[in-house]
mmCIF file of C-alpha atoms in Angstrom:
data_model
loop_
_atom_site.group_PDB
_atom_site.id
_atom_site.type_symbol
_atom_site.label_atom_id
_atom_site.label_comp_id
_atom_site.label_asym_id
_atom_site.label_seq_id
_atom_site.Cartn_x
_atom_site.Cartn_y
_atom_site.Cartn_z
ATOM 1 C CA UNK X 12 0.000 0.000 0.000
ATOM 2 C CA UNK X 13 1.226 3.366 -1.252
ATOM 3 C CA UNK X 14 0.597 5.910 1.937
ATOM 4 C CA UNK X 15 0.444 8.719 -0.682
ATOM 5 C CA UNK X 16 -2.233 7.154 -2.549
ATOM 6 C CA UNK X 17 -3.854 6.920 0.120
ATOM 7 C CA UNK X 18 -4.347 10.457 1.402
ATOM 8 C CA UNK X 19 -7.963 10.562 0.723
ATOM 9 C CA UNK X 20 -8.884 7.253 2.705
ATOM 10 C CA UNK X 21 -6.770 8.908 5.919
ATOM 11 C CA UNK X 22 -9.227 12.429 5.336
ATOM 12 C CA UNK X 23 -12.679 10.413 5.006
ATOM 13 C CA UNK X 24 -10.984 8.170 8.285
ATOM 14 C CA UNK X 25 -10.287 11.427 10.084
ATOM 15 C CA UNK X 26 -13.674 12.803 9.654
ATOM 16 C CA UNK X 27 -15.463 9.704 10.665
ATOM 17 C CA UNK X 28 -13.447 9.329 14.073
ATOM 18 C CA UNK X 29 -13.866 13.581 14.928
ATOM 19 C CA UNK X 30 -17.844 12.907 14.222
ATOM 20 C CA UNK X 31 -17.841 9.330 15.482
ATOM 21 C CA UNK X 32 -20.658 8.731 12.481
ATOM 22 C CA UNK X 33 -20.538 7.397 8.971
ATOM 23 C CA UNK X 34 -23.493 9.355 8.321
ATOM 24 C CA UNK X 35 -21.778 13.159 9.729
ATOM 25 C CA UNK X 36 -18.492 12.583 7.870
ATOM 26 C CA UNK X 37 -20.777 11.905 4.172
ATOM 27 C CA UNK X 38 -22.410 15.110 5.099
ATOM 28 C CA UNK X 39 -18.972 16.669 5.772
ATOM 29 C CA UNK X 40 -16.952 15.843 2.652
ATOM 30 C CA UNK X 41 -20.177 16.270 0.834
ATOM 31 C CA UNK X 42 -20.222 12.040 -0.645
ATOM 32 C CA UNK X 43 -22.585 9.568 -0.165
ATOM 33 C CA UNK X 44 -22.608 7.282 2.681
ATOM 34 C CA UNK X 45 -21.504 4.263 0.735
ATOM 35 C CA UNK X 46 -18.366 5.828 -0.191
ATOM 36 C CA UNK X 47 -17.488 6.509 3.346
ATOM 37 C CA UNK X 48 -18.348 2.674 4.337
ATOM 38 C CA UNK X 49 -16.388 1.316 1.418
ATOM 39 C CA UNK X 50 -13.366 3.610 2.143
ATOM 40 C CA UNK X 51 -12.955 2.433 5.308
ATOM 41 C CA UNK X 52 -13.610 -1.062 4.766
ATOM 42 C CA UNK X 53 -10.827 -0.695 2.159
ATOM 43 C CA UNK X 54 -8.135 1.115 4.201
ATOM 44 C CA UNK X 55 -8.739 -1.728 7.188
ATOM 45 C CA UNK X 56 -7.951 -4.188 4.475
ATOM 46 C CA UNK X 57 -4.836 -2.636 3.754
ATOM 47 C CA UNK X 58 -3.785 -2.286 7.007
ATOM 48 C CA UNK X 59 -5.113 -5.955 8.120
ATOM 49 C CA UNK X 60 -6.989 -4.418 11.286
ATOM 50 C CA UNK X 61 -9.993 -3.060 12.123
ATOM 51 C CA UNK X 62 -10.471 0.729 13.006
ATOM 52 C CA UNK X 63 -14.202 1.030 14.429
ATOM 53 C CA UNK X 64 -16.268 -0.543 16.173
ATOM 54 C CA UNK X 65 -20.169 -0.251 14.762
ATOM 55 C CA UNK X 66 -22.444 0.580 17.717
ATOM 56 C CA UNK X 67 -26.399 2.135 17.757
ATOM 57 C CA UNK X 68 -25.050 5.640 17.993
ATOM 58 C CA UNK X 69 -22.634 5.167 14.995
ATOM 59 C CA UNK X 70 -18.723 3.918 15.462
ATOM 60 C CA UNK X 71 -15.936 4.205 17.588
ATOM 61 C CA UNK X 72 -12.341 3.938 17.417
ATOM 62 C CA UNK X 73 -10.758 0.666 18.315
ATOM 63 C CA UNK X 74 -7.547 0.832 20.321
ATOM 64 C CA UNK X 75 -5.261 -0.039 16.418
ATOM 65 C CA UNK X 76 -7.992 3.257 15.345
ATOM 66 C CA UNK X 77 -7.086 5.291 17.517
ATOM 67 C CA UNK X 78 -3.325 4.997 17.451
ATOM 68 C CA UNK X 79 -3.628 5.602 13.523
ATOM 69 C CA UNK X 80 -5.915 8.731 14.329
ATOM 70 C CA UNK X 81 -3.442 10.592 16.181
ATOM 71 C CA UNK X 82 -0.856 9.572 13.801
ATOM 72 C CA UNK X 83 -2.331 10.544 10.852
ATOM 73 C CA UNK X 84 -4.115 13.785 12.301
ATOM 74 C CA UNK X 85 -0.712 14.934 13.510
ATOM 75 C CA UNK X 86 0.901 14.659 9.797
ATOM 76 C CA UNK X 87 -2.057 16.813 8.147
ATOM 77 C CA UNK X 88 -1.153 18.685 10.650
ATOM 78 C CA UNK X 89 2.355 19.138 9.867
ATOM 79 C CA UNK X 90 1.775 18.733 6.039
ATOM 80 C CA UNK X 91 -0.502 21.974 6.441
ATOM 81 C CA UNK X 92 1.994 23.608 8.204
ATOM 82 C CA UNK X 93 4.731 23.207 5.559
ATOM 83 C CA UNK X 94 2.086 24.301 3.011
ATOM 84 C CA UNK X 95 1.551 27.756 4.741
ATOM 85 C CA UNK X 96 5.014 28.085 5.417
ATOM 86 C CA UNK X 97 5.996 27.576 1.754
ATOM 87 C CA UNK X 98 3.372 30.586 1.136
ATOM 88 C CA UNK X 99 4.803 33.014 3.183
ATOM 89 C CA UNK X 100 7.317 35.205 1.482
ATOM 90 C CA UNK X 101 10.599 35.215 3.701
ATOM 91 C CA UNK X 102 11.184 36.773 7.047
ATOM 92 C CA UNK X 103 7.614 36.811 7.759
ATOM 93 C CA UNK X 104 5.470 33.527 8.349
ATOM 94 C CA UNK X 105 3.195 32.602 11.464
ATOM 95 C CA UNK X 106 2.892 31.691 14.969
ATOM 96 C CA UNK X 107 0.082 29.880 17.250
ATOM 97 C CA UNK X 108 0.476 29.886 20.537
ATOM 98 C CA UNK X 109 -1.396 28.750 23.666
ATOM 99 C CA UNK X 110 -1.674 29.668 27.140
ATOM 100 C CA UNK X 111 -3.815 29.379 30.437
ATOM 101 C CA UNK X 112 -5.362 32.849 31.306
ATOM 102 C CA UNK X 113 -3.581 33.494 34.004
ATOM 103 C CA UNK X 114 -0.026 33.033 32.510
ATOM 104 C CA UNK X 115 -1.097 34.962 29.287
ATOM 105 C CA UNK X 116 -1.640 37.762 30.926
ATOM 106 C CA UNK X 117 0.981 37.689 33.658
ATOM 107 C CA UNK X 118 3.845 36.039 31.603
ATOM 108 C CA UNK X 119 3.607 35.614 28.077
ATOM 109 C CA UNK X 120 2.404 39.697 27.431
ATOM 110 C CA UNK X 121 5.573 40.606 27.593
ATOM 111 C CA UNK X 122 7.072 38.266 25.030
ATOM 112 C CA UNK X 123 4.316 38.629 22.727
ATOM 113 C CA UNK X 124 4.996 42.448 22.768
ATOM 114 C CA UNK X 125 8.688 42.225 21.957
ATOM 115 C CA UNK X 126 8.037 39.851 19.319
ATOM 116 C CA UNK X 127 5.011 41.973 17.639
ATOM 117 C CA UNK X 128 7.614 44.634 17.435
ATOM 118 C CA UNK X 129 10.761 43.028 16.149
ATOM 119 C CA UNK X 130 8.987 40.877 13.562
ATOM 120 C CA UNK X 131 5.785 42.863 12.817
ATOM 121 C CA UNK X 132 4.776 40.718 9.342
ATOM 122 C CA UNK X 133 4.680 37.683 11.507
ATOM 123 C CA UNK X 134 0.710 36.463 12.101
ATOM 124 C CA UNK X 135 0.382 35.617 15.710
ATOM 125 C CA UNK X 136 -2.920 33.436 16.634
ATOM 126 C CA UNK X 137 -3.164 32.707 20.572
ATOM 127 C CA UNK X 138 -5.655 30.389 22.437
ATOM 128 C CA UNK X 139 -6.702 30.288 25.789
ATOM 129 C CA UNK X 140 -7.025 27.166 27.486
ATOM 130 C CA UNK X 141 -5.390 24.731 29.931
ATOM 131 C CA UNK X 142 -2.136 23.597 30.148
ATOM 132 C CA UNK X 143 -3.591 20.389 30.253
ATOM 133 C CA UNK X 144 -5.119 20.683 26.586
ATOM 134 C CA UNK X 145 -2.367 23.496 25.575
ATOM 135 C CA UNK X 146 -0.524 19.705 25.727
ATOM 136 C CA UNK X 147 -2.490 17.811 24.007
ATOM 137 C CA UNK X 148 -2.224 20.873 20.691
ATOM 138 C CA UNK X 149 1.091 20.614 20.644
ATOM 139 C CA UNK X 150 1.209 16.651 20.351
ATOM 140 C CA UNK X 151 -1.455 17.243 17.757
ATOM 141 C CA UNK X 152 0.541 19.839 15.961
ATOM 142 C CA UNK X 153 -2.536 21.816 16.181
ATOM 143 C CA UNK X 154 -0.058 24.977 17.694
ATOM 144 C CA UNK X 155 3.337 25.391 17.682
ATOM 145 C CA UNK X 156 3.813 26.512 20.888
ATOM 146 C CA UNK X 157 2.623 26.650 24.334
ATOM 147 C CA UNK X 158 3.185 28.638 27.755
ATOM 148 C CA UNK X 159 2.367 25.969 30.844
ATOM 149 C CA UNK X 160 3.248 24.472 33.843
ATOM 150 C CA UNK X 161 5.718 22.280 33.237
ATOM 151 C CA UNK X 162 4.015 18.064 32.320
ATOM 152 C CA UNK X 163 5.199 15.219 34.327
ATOM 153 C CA UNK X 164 6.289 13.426 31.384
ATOM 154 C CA UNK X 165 7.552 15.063 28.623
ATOM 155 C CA UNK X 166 8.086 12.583 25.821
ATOM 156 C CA UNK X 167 9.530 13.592 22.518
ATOM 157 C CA UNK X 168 9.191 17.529 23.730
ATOM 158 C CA UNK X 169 11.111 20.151 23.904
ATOM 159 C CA UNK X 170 10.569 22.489 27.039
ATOM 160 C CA UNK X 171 12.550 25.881 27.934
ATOM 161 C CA UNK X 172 12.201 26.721 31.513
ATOM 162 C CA UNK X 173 11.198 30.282 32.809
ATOM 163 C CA UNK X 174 11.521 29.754 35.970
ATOM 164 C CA UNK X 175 9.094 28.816 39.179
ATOM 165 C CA UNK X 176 5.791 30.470 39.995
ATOM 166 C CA UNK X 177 4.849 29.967 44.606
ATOM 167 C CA UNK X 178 0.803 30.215 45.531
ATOM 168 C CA UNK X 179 0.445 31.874 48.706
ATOM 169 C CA UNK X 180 -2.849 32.951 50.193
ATOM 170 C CA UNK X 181 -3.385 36.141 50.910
ATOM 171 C CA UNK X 182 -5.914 38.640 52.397
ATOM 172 C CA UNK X 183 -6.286 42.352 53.838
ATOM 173 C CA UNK X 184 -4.820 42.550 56.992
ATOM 174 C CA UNK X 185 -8.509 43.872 58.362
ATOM 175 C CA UNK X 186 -9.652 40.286 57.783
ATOM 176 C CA UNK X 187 -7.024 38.402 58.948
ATOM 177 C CA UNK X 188 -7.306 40.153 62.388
ATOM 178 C CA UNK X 189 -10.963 39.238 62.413
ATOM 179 C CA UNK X 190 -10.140 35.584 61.968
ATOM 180 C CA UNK X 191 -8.563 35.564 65.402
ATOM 181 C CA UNK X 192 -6.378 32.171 64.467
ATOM 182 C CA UNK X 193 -3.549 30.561 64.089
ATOM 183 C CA UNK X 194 -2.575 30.830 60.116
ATOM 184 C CA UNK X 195 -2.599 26.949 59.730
ATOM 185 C CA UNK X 196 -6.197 27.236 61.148
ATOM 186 C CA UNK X 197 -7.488 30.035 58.381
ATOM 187 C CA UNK X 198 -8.887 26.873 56.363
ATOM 188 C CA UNK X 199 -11.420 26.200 59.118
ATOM 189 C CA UNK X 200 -12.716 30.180 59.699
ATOM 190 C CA UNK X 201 -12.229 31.844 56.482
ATOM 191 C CA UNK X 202 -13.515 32.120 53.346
ATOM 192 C CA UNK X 203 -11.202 30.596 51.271
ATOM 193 C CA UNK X 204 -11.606 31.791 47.505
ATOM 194 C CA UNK X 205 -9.786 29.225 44.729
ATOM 195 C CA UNK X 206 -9.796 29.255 40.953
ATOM 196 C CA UNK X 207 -12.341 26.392 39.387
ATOM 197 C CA UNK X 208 -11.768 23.206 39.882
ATOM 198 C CA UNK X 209 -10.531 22.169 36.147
ATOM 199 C CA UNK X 210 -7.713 25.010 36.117
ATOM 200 C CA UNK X 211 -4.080 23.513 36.546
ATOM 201 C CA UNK X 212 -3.061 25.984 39.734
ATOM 202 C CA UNK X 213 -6.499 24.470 41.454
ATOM 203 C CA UNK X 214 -5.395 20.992 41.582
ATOM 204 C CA UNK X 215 -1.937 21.773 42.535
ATOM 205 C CA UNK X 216 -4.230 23.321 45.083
ATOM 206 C CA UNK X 217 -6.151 20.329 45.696
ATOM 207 C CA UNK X 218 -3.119 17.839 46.153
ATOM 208 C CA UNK X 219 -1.673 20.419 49.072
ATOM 209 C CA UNK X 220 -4.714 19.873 50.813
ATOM 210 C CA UNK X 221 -4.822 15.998 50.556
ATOM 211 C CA UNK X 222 -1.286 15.762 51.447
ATOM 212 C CA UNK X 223 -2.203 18.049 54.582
ATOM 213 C CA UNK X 224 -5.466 16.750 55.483
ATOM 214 C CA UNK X 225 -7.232 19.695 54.894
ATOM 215 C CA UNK X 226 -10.889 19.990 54.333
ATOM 216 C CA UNK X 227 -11.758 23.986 53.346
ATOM 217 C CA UNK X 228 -14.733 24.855 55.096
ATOM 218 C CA UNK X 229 -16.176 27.561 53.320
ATOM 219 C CA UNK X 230 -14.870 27.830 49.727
ATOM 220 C CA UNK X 231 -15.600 30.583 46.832
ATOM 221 C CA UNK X 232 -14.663 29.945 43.548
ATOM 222 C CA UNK X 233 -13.795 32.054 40.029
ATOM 223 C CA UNK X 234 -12.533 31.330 37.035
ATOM 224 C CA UNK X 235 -9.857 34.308 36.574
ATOM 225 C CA UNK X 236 -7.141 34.936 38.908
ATOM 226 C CA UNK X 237 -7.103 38.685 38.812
ATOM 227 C CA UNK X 238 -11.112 38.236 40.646
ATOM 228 C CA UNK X 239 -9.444 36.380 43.229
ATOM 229 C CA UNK X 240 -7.102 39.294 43.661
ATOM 230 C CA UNK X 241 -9.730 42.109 43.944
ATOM 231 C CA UNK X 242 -11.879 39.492 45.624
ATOM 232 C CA UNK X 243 -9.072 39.387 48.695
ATOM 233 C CA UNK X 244 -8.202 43.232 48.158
ATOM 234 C CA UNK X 245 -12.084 43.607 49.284
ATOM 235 C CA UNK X 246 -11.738 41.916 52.266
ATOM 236 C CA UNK X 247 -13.952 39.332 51.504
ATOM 237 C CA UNK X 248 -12.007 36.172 52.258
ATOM 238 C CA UNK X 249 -8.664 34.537 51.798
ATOM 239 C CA UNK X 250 -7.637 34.097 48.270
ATOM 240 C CA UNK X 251 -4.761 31.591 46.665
ATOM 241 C CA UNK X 252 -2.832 33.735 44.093
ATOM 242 C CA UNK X 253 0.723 33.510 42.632
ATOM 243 C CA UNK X 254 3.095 35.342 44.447
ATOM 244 C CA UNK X 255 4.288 37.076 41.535
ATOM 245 C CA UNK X 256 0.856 38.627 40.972
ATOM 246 C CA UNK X 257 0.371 40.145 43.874
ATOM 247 C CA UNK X 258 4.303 41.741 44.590
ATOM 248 C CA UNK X 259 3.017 45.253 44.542
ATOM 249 C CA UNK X 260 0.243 44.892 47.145
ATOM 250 C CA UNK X 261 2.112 43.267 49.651
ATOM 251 C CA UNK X 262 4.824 46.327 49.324
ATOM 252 C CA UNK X 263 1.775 48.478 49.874
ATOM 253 C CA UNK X 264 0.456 46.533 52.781
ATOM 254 C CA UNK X 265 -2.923 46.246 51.280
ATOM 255 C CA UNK X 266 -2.824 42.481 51.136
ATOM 256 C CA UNK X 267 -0.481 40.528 53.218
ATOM 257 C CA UNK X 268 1.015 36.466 52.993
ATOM 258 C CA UNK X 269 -0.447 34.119 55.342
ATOM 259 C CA UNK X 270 2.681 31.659 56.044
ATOM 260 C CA UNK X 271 1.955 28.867 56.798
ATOM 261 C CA UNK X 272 3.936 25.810 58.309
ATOM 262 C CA UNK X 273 4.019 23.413 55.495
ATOM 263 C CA UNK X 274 4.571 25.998 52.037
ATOM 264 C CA UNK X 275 2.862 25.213 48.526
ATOM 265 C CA UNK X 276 5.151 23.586 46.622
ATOM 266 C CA UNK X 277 6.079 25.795 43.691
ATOM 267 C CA UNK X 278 5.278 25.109 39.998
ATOM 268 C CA UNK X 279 7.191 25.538 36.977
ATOM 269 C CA UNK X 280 6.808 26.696 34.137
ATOM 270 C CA UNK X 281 7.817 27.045 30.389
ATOM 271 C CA UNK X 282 7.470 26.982 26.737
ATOM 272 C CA UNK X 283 6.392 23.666 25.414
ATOM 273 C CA UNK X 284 6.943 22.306 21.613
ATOM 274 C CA UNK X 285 7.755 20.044 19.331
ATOM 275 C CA UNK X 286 11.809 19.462 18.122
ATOM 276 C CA UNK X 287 11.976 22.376 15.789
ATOM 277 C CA UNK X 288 11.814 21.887 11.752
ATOM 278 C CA UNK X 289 12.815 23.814 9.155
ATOM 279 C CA UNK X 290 9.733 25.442 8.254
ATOM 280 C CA UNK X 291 8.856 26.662 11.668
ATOM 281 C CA UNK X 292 11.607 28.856 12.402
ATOM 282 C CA UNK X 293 9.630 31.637 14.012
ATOM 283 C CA UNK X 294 9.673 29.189 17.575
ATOM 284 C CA UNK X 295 13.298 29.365 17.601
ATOM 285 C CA UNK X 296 12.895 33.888 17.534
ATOM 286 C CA UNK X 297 10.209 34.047 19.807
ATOM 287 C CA UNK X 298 12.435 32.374 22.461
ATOM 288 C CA UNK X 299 15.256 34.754 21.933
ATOM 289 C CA UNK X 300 12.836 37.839 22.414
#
């Protein structure tokens, strides 16, 4: 079997598995539900394995499926990227990018500012999400690069280091008089306000308390760590911020730290991508800005 000859048979695969239907992918690529039936059966002939599994509700990928999926949605990936690249005249090009909220705005800013300026006919595209699925776009070669804390396993990666962020909590030091504790014992009086539950700094969060036992009494949650911030600068509660955030209020005295005996590990974090190519040069300047 020729893989090139096959290119097709991969696209009407790909669109099956992404709409886990026969029926959505014909109406995708605009063919008739036959064809996509027959392409399939042919391509798990070729490869001497099966790919889906039929079910009520339409198909799913078999284990063999889904380890062909991600290989062959990662090259259109990559062939789309050469593609573009081969468009662009020189010393321009593009450059996607993902981040969490927070560490857009508190730590990649700065880097996308200094690049804008330096290479100003370069197309920047950024997403917001998780580190957790910032991850998962760069395996998929969906982005080219991503600002997060740093994975536990790294495979085939590349990853730059910028350093450590530390959580603290912190609140106005009106509040934490009113408490009238010790600090260890703020979980059990305050309000303690968090970031959700599926952001990465929340279950960093999470693990401190299982490793210490503790069981928040009275918890507030938001979704952006600069609410948290005003949220604490109100007096409202205790909130769990980066350290880094929050360096000019506790100069001013408006919020202080509450230490505590056993410290939040800190995290790290870093640019993630793939071993740079060729064609995707514009990685290799944004991490000399």
């Amino acid at each position: 079997m020729d893989t090139f000859d096959n290119l097709t048979k991969y696209k009407i695969f790909l669109s099956a598995a992404e709409n886990k239907s026969i029926s959505k992918a014909a109406a995708q690529l605009y063919i008739s539900q036959p064809a996509v039936s027959m392409t399939i059966k042919k391509l798990e002939q070729n490869l001497n394995t099966t790919l889906f599994i039929r079910n009520s509700k339409g198909v799913e990928l078999t284990e063999r499926g889904k380890l062909l999926y991600d290989s062959v949605k990662k090259a259109f990936h990559m062939l789309s990227d050469v593609e573009k690249s081969l468009k662009y005249p020189p010393d321009t090009g593009y450059l996607r990018i993902a981040s969490s909220n927070v560490l857009c705005r508190y730590f990649l800013m700065p880097y996308l500012k200094e690049f804008s300026n330096r290479y100003p006919n370069t197309d920047l595209s950024i997403t917001c999400t998780s580190s957790a699925e910032a991850c998962v776009m760069i395996e998929e070669c969906s982005i080219d690069l991503a600002l997060v804390v740093k994975p536990k396993n790294l495979g085939k990666l590349v990853y730059h280091s910028l350093g450590i962020i530390e959580y603290i909590f912190v609140c106005t030091p009106l509040y934490r008089e009113k408490l009238n504790c010790r600090n260890d014992e703020i979980f059990e009086y305050a309000n303690i306000m968090l970031l959700d539950k599926d952001n990465v700094s929340r279950r960093h969060i999470n693990a401190y308390y299982a490793k210490n036992n503790i069981i928040p009494l009275r918890i507030l949650e938001a979704n952006e760590m600069g609410l948290l911030i005003e949220f604490a600068k109100m007096g409202i509660g205790v909130s769990c911020v980066v350290k880094q955030f929050v360096e000019r209020e506790l100069e001013t005295g408006c919020l202080i730290e509450i230490s505590l005996s056993d410290p939040i590990v800190p995290c790290e974090i870093g640019f993630l991508y793939q071993e740079i190519q060729p064609f995707n040069e514009n990685i290799l300047k944004f991490m000399r800005v």
